[in-house]
Short mmCIF file of C-alpha atoms and ligand atoms in Angstrom, two decimals:
data_model
loop_
_atom_site.label_atom_id
_atom_site.label_comp_id
_atom_site.label_asym_id
_atom_site.label_seq_id
_atom_site.Cartn_x
_atom_site.Cartn_y
_atom_site.Cartn_z
CA UNK R 7 -22.12 -27.52 49.07
CA UNK R 8 -24.85 -30.19 49.29
CA UNK R 9 -25.31 -30.63 45.58
CA UNK R 10 -23.35 -32.77 43.12
CA UNK R 11 -22.47 -30.35 40.35
CA UNK R 12 -22.24 -32.64 37.35
CA UNK R 13 -25.13 -34.81 38.24
CA UNK R 14 -27.29 -31.79 38.80
CA UNK R 15 -26.24 -30.28 35.49
CA UNK R 16 -27.21 -33.35 33.57
CA UNK R 17 -30.67 -33.43 35.22
CA UNK R 18 -31.20 -29.75 34.53
CA UNK R 19 -30.12 -29.83 30.94
CA UNK R 20 -32.40 -32.77 30.11
CA UNK R 21 -35.48 -31.01 31.42
CA UNK R 22 -34.90 -27.28 31.08
CA UNK R 23 -33.28 -27.59 27.63
CA UNK R 24 -36.44 -29.34 26.36
CA UNK R 25 -38.17 -25.94 26.71
CA UNK R 26 -37.72 -23.18 24.10
CA UNK R 27 -35.06 -20.74 25.32
CA UNK R 28 -37.81 -18.05 24.92
CA UNK R 29 -39.89 -19.65 27.64
CA UNK R 30 -40.31 -17.28 30.58
CA UNK R 31 -37.53 -17.71 33.15
CA UNK R 32 -40.09 -18.62 35.85
CA UNK R 33 -41.35 -21.48 33.64
CA UNK R 34 -37.85 -22.74 33.15
CA UNK R 35 -37.10 -22.31 36.92
CA UNK R 36 -40.19 -24.44 37.97
CA UNK R 37 -39.18 -27.08 35.35
CA UNK R 38 -35.76 -27.18 37.00
CA UNK R 39 -37.27 -27.69 40.42
CA UNK R 40 -39.39 -30.47 39.09
CA UNK R 41 -36.33 -32.14 37.60
CA UNK R 42 -34.79 -32.29 41.16
CA UNK R 43 -37.93 -33.96 42.54
CA UNK R 44 -36.77 -37.42 41.51
CA UNK R 45 -34.37 -37.22 44.45
CA UNK R 46 -36.98 -36.53 47.06
CA UNK R 47 -36.18 -38.30 50.42
CA UNK R 48 -39.72 -37.65 51.48
CA UNK R 49 -41.25 -39.51 48.63
CA UNK R 50 -38.94 -42.54 49.27
CA UNK R 51 -39.59 -42.51 53.04
CA UNK R 52 -43.38 -42.28 52.57
CA UNK R 53 -43.30 -45.11 50.07
CA UNK R 54 -41.35 -47.18 52.68
CA UNK R 55 -44.09 -46.58 55.15
CA UNK R 56 -42.43 -44.02 57.54
CA UNK R 57 -45.00 -43.13 60.22
CA UNK R 58 -46.67 -39.82 60.16
CA UNK R 59 -44.90 -38.60 63.27
CA UNK R 60 -41.56 -39.02 61.58
CA UNK R 61 -42.35 -37.39 58.24
CA UNK R 62 -40.74 -34.12 59.27
CA UNK R 63 -37.34 -35.82 59.07
CA UNK R 64 -37.24 -36.38 55.29
CA UNK R 65 -39.10 -33.07 54.85
CA UNK R 66 -36.21 -31.38 56.56
CA UNK R 67 -33.69 -33.23 54.35
CA UNK R 68 -35.58 -32.31 51.19
CA UNK R 69 -35.90 -28.64 52.18
CA UNK R 70 -32.21 -28.32 52.91
CA UNK R 71 -31.29 -30.06 49.62
CA UNK R 72 -33.81 -27.94 47.72
CA UNK R 73 -32.52 -24.59 49.19
CA UNK R 74 -28.92 -25.63 48.46
CA UNK R 75 -29.73 -26.65 44.86
CA UNK R 76 -31.76 -23.57 43.85
CA UNK R 77 -28.79 -21.23 43.03
CA UNK R 78 -27.50 -23.74 40.52
CA UNK R 79 -30.93 -24.10 39.04
CA UNK R 80 -31.60 -20.28 38.95
CA UNK R 81 -28.13 -19.65 37.42
CA UNK R 82 -28.52 -22.35 34.86
CA UNK R 83 -31.76 -20.73 33.69
CA UNK R 84 -30.10 -17.25 33.54
CA UNK R 85 -27.00 -18.37 31.79
CA UNK R 86 -29.02 -20.47 29.36
CA UNK R 87 -31.26 -17.64 28.33
CA UNK R 88 -29.00 -14.64 28.56
CA UNK R 89 -25.35 -15.93 28.42
CA UNK R 90 -25.26 -18.51 25.66
CA UNK R 91 -25.45 -21.33 28.24
CA UNK R 92 -21.93 -20.73 29.58
CA UNK R 93 -22.12 -21.72 33.19
CA UNK R 94 -20.00 -20.53 36.07
CA UNK R 95 -18.95 -22.99 38.76
CA UNK R 96 -19.90 -22.37 42.37
CA UNK R 97 -17.31 -20.79 44.67
CA UNK R 98 -17.44 -22.68 47.98
CA UNK R 99 -15.73 -19.81 49.83
CA UNK R 100 -18.76 -17.56 49.32
CA UNK R 101 -21.93 -17.46 51.38
CA UNK R 102 -25.23 -18.59 49.81
CA UNK R 103 -26.40 -15.18 48.40
CA UNK R 104 -22.99 -14.15 47.26
CA UNK R 105 -22.53 -17.48 45.52
CA UNK R 106 -25.82 -17.04 43.69
CA UNK R 107 -24.60 -13.67 42.40
CA UNK R 108 -21.30 -15.18 41.41
CA UNK R 109 -22.93 -18.00 39.52
CA UNK R 110 -25.07 -15.62 37.64
CA UNK R 111 -21.86 -13.74 36.61
CA UNK R 112 -21.92 -10.79 38.93
CA UNK R 113 -18.89 -10.39 41.34
CA UNK R 114 -18.98 -6.72 42.24
CA UNK R 115 -18.88 -6.55 46.04
CA UNK R 116 -21.81 -4.13 46.03
CA UNK R 117 -23.83 -6.72 44.03
CA UNK R 118 -22.95 -9.43 46.45
CA UNK R 119 -24.20 -7.21 49.25
CA UNK R 120 -27.36 -6.49 47.34
CA UNK R 121 -27.96 -10.20 46.84
CA UNK R 122 -27.54 -10.75 50.53
CA UNK R 123 -30.22 -8.15 51.16
CA UNK R 124 -32.45 -9.54 48.40
CA UNK R 125 -32.30 -13.16 49.61
CA UNK R 126 -32.98 -12.06 53.24
CA UNK R 127 -36.00 -9.82 52.71
CA UNK R 128 -37.76 -12.07 50.16
CA UNK R 129 -37.59 -15.28 52.26
CA UNK R 130 -41.07 -14.75 53.81
CA UNK R 131 -42.93 -12.26 55.91
CA UNK R 132 -45.97 -14.31 56.98
CA UNK R 133 -47.54 -17.51 55.78
CA UNK R 134 -50.62 -15.91 54.08
CA UNK R 135 -49.12 -14.70 50.88
CA UNK R 136 -49.81 -16.73 47.78
CA UNK R 137 -46.49 -18.59 47.35
CA UNK R 138 -46.26 -19.45 51.01
CA UNK R 139 -49.82 -20.43 51.35
CA UNK R 140 -49.67 -22.52 48.10
CA UNK R 141 -46.62 -24.41 49.45
CA UNK R 142 -48.46 -25.15 52.67
CA UNK R 143 -51.63 -26.12 50.82
CA UNK R 144 -49.98 -28.61 48.40
CA UNK R 145 -47.80 -29.94 51.23
CA UNK R 146 -50.85 -30.70 53.33
CA UNK R 147 -51.67 -33.50 50.74
CA UNK R 148 -48.25 -34.93 51.74
CA UNK R 149 -46.84 -33.92 48.40
CA UNK R 150 -43.08 -33.72 48.91
CA UNK R 151 -41.26 -30.38 49.34
CA UNK R 152 -40.14 -30.28 45.68
CA UNK R 153 -43.73 -30.61 44.41
CA UNK R 154 -44.99 -28.16 46.99
CA UNK R 155 -42.31 -25.55 46.26
CA UNK R 156 -42.76 -25.81 42.54
CA UNK R 157 -46.43 -24.98 43.18
CA UNK R 158 -45.36 -22.00 45.26
CA UNK R 159 -43.21 -20.76 42.44
CA UNK R 160 -46.07 -21.03 40.00
CA UNK R 161 -48.02 -18.72 42.33
CA UNK R 162 -45.19 -16.42 42.63
CA UNK R 163 -45.13 -16.11 38.78
CA UNK R 164 -48.48 -14.20 38.91
CA UNK R 165 -48.25 -10.41 38.27
CA UNK R 166 -50.22 -9.59 41.39
CA UNK R 167 -47.71 -11.49 43.45
CA UNK R 168 -43.92 -12.04 42.72
CA UNK R 169 -44.00 -11.06 39.06
CA UNK R 170 -44.92 -7.56 40.23
CA UNK R 171 -41.16 -6.80 40.49
CA UNK R 172 -40.86 -7.41 36.75
CA UNK R 173 -43.98 -5.33 36.01
CA UNK R 174 -42.98 -2.51 38.33
CA UNK R 175 -39.59 -2.10 36.71
CA UNK R 176 -41.06 -2.26 33.18
CA UNK R 177 -43.48 0.44 34.25
CA UNK R 178 -40.65 2.70 35.59
CA UNK R 179 -38.78 2.19 32.41
CA UNK R 180 -41.74 2.97 30.32
CA UNK R 181 -42.15 6.35 32.17
CA UNK R 182 -38.59 7.33 31.46
CA UNK R 183 -39.01 6.24 27.85
CA UNK R 184 -42.03 8.31 27.37
CA UNK R 185 -41.20 11.42 29.40
CA UNK R 186 -37.43 11.43 29.87
CA UNK R 187 -35.71 11.36 33.30
CA UNK R 188 -36.53 15.01 34.19
CA UNK R 189 -40.23 14.18 34.59
CA UNK R 190 -42.33 16.77 36.43
CA UNK R 191 -44.74 15.91 39.17
CA UNK R 192 -47.72 16.81 36.92
CA UNK R 193 -46.40 14.50 34.19
CA UNK R 194 -46.12 11.74 36.68
CA UNK R 195 -49.66 12.30 38.01
CA UNK R 196 -50.93 12.09 34.41
CA UNK R 197 -48.96 8.89 33.81
CA UNK R 198 -50.29 7.20 36.89
CA UNK R 199 -53.86 8.11 35.98
CA UNK R 200 -53.33 6.87 32.44
CA UNK R 201 -52.18 3.54 33.86
CA UNK R 202 -55.20 3.25 36.11
CA UNK R 203 -57.63 4.35 33.46
CA UNK R 204 -56.36 1.74 30.99
CA UNK R 205 -57.55 -0.82 33.56
CA UNK R 206 -54.16 -1.73 34.92
CA UNK R 207 -52.99 -1.63 38.58
CA UNK R 208 -49.89 0.29 39.63
CA UNK R 209 -47.51 -2.56 40.27
CA UNK R 210 -45.34 -2.19 43.34
CA UNK R 211 -48.03 -0.45 45.33
CA UNK R 212 -50.68 -1.86 47.59
CA UNK R 213 -50.69 -5.06 49.69
CA UNK R 214 -53.11 -7.75 50.87
CA UNK R 215 -52.12 -7.45 54.49
CA UNK R 216 -49.76 -4.47 55.20
CA UNK R 217 -51.38 -1.12 55.76
CA UNK R 218 -48.29 1.06 55.60
CA UNK R 219 -45.11 1.21 53.55
CA UNK R 220 -43.59 -2.22 53.22
CA UNK R 221 -40.49 -2.35 55.53
CA UNK R 222 -38.77 -4.28 52.75
CA UNK R 223 -39.28 -1.32 50.49
CA UNK R 224 -37.66 0.88 53.10
CA UNK R 225 -34.56 -1.21 53.61
CA UNK R 226 -34.00 -1.34 49.84
CA UNK R 227 -34.37 2.44 49.82
CA UNK R 228 -31.67 2.68 52.50
CA UNK R 229 -29.45 0.50 50.31
CA UNK R 230 -30.14 2.77 47.25
CA UNK R 231 -29.43 5.87 49.23
CA UNK R 232 -26.05 4.44 50.18
CA UNK R 233 -24.99 2.95 46.94
CA UNK R 234 -26.94 4.43 44.03
CA UNK R 235 -28.50 7.77 45.00
CA UNK R 236 -28.08 9.20 41.48
CA UNK R 237 -29.63 6.29 39.65
CA UNK R 238 -32.36 7.76 37.43
CA UNK R 239 -34.76 4.90 38.18
CA UNK R 240 -34.25 5.30 41.92
CA UNK R 241 -34.89 8.97 41.65
CA UNK R 242 -38.00 8.35 39.71
CA UNK R 243 -39.31 5.86 42.29
CA UNK R 244 -38.53 8.43 45.06
CA UNK R 245 -40.75 10.91 43.24
CA UNK R 246 -43.49 8.26 42.74
CA UNK R 247 -43.51 7.68 46.53
CA UNK R 248 -44.98 11.14 46.83
CA UNK R 249 -47.34 10.96 43.79
CA UNK R 250 -48.87 7.44 43.74
CA UNK R 251 -50.33 7.09 47.38
CA UNK R 252 -52.59 10.11 47.12
CA UNK R 253 -53.95 8.99 43.75
CA UNK R 254 -54.53 5.45 44.89
CA UNK R 255 -56.26 6.88 47.96
CA UNK R 256 -58.46 9.01 45.74
CA UNK R 257 -59.76 5.83 44.07
CA UNK R 258 -61.55 5.19 47.37
CA UNK R 259 -61.16 1.42 47.35
CA UNK R 260 -57.44 0.73 47.79
CA UNK R 261 -56.84 -0.44 51.39
CA UNK R 262 -53.05 0.21 51.29
CA UNK R 263 -51.81 2.95 48.90
CA UNK R 264 -48.15 2.59 49.93
CA UNK R 265 -45.30 0.94 48.01
CA UNK R 266 -44.34 -2.72 48.55
CA UNK R 267 -41.13 -4.75 48.19
CA UNK R 268 -41.64 -5.23 44.42
CA UNK R 269 -41.59 -1.51 43.64
CA UNK R 270 -37.87 -1.38 44.55
CA UNK R 271 -36.08 -4.68 43.96
CA UNK R 272 -35.89 -4.57 40.19
CA UNK R 273 -34.17 -1.23 39.83
CA UNK R 274 -31.42 -2.24 42.32
CA UNK R 275 -30.70 -5.43 40.34
CA UNK R 276 -30.86 -3.34 37.14
CA UNK R 277 -28.29 -0.86 38.52
CA UNK R 278 -25.64 -3.57 38.89
CA UNK R 279 -26.12 -4.90 35.44
CA UNK R 280 -28.80 -7.61 35.96
CA UNK R 281 -31.08 -5.70 33.55
CA UNK R 282 -32.98 -8.70 32.19
CA UNK R 283 -36.32 -7.73 33.91
CA UNK R 284 -38.09 -10.94 33.08
CA UNK R 285 -35.61 -12.86 35.13
CA UNK R 286 -35.99 -10.98 38.40
CA UNK R 287 -38.80 -12.97 39.86
CA UNK R 288 -36.57 -16.09 39.78
CA UNK R 289 -34.34 -14.46 42.44
CA UNK R 290 -37.40 -13.84 44.58
CA UNK R 291 -38.21 -17.58 44.08
CA UNK R 292 -34.77 -18.69 45.29
CA UNK R 293 -35.23 -16.65 48.46
CA UNK R 294 -38.84 -17.73 49.06
CA UNK R 295 -37.72 -21.42 49.36
CA UNK R 296 -36.51 -20.61 52.81
CA UNK R 297 -39.91 -19.40 54.03
CA UNK R 298 -41.79 -22.17 52.24
CA UNK R 299 -39.36 -24.85 53.41
CA UNK R 300 -39.43 -23.82 57.08
CA UNK R 301 -43.19 -23.79 56.93
CA UNK R 302 -43.26 -27.28 55.41
CA UNK R 303 -41.04 -28.68 58.11
CA UNK R 304 -43.24 -27.22 60.85
CA UNK R 305 -46.38 -28.48 59.05
CA UNK R 306 -45.13 -32.02 59.22
CA UNK R 307 -43.63 -31.68 62.67
CA UNK R 308 -47.04 -30.50 63.99
CA UNK R 309 -48.92 -33.06 61.90
CA UNK R 310 -51.15 -30.38 60.46
CA UNK R 311 -54.14 -31.81 58.50
CA UNK R 312 -55.17 -31.58 54.86
CA UNK R 313 -56.21 -28.03 54.08
CA UNK R 314 -59.64 -27.40 52.71
CA UNK R 315 -61.37 -24.13 51.76
CA UNK R 316 -64.79 -23.47 53.12
CA UNK R 317 -67.64 -24.05 50.73
CA UNK R 318 -70.67 -21.85 50.15
CA UNK R 319 -74.29 -22.61 49.16
CA UNK R 320 -76.06 -21.58 45.97
CA UNK R 321 -78.07 -19.07 47.97
CA UNK R 322 -74.93 -17.45 49.28
CA UNK R 323 -73.58 -17.27 45.70
CA UNK R 324 -76.78 -15.70 44.38
CA UNK R 325 -76.74 -13.11 47.18
CA UNK R 326 -73.06 -12.35 46.48
CA UNK R 327 -73.78 -11.69 42.78
CA UNK R 328 -76.80 -9.54 43.58
CA UNK R 329 -74.70 -7.40 46.03
CA UNK R 330 -71.91 -7.07 43.51
CA UNK R 331 -74.29 -6.01 40.71
CA UNK R 332 -76.08 -3.50 42.97
C1 COA L 549 -51.25 -6.54 46.20
C2 COA L 549 -52.72 -6.49 45.73
C3 COA L 549 -52.97 -7.55 44.72
C4 COA L 549 -53.62 -6.63 47.00
O1 COA L 549 -54.94 -6.77 46.46
P1 COA L 549 -56.14 -6.63 47.51
O2 COA L 549 -55.90 -7.37 48.75
O3 COA L 549 -57.38 -6.95 46.77
O4 COA L 549 -56.13 -5.05 47.91
P2 COA L 549 -57.28 -4.03 48.19
O5 COA L 549 -58.26 -4.70 49.14
O6 COA L 549 -56.55 -2.84 48.63
O7 COA L 549 -57.93 -3.88 46.77
C5 COA L 549 -59.13 -3.13 46.73
C6 COA L 549 -59.28 -2.71 45.25
O8 COA L 549 -58.19 -1.67 45.03
C7 COA L 549 -57.54 -2.09 43.87
N1 COA L 549 -56.08 -1.88 44.05
C8 COA L 549 -55.29 -2.28 45.10
N2 COA L 549 -54.00 -1.95 44.86
C9 COA L 549 -54.01 -1.27 43.68
C10 COA L 549 -52.92 -0.75 42.92
N3 COA L 549 -51.73 -0.82 43.26
N4 COA L 549 -53.24 -0.13 41.69
C11 COA L 549 -54.52 -0.14 41.35
N5 COA L 549 -55.59 -0.65 42.01
C12 COA L 549 -55.25 -1.23 43.17
C13 COA L 549 -57.72 -3.60 43.72
O9 COA L 549 -57.44 -4.05 42.41
C14 COA L 549 -59.16 -3.66 44.17
O10 COA L 549 -59.98 -3.28 43.05
P3 COA L 549 -61.39 -4.01 42.74
O11 COA L 549 -62.19 -3.92 43.96
O12 COA L 549 -61.88 -3.18 41.56
O13 COA L 549 -61.01 -5.43 42.34
C15 COA L 549 -52.97 -5.11 45.08
O14 COA L 549 -52.69 -4.01 45.94
C16 COA L 549 -52.28 -4.88 43.75
O15 COA L 549 -52.80 -5.26 42.72
N6 COA L 549 -51.14 -4.24 43.77
C17 COA L 549 -50.28 -4.14 42.60
C18 COA L 549 -49.60 -5.40 42.29
C19 COA L 549 -48.45 -5.66 43.26
O16 COA L 549 -47.64 -4.77 43.49
N7 COA L 549 -48.38 -6.83 43.83
C20 COA L 549 -47.27 -7.20 44.77
C21 COA L 549 -47.80 -7.26 46.10
S1 COA L 549 -46.49 -7.52 47.39
#
């Protein structure tokens, strides 16, 4: 293990414990990442005048350290909020994902397998999603990997992005609470329309880029069919797979009516006892560090420039508003 347990614990407790225990787990997670930033090799090297062509080297070191330290940060947050702060030491004999599960307090071999799947599929799928793009954007100012990744995590905490896994599971649970687990197709249709008519989106469906069922949804479904086919939330989601896409299509504006990764992940964690829904996005964040980190290393190795959005004129803006209002 790359991290020093005791030293890390002191750093984390000083920063995270300053927040109310009721703060959202993602807020506590970001604060923990910022607490680690003081050890940035990149920041030191930049301060010492390391030339641009060599900046990928401390970026690489920071990314490895960051990835290694996230399971202790994530488990610190979980145990602080939900388990009276009683921490569990890392087990060096376990792989990365299994150790994460172990430090959270879950040692069931099926949960370890689930965590391996979870960490693998949430790492990244392309650089255009909000968390990955934000990491790249902030890193383009030569902010170190800790600063860049903390920004990524803040993007991930939005309900249209990573927090959708929390929202999707809460929504599934609300259906069961309202209708019971023997819900009929007609009841489900009504519930979906009720959600849409109240101005909400159906979390766990749709995507900014994909135009078919998210492959990460499908591999989680395979896992569920193998390990928890009778789980009521899984059975409900399977029914929704038939019900939601035609309704979203009927809206006439949704480009992809199919389910995404976030529809499925929460119910799997829930099945093995990690039922604190508000915490689930933190695990997404741990995994996403691998995608963001790899991208940051490439950005510096290729010497990519500062990223700027395109700007528009007042005329463009006026026309845009007129078209929207028409
Ligand atoms: C992911 C998401 C943000 C992509 O947004 P996008 O790129 O704007 O998607 P689209 O181009 O298909 O959106 C067109 C319209 O359909 C709506 N739409 C898209 N998905 C929808 C959904 N699941 N439920 C309701 N409406 C949806 C959008 O809000 C938008 O409406 P507007 O024009 O009134 O603003 C969107 O599908 C969504 O909100 N999904 C639910 C949240 C979610 O699961 N996020 C995790 C994604 S991995």
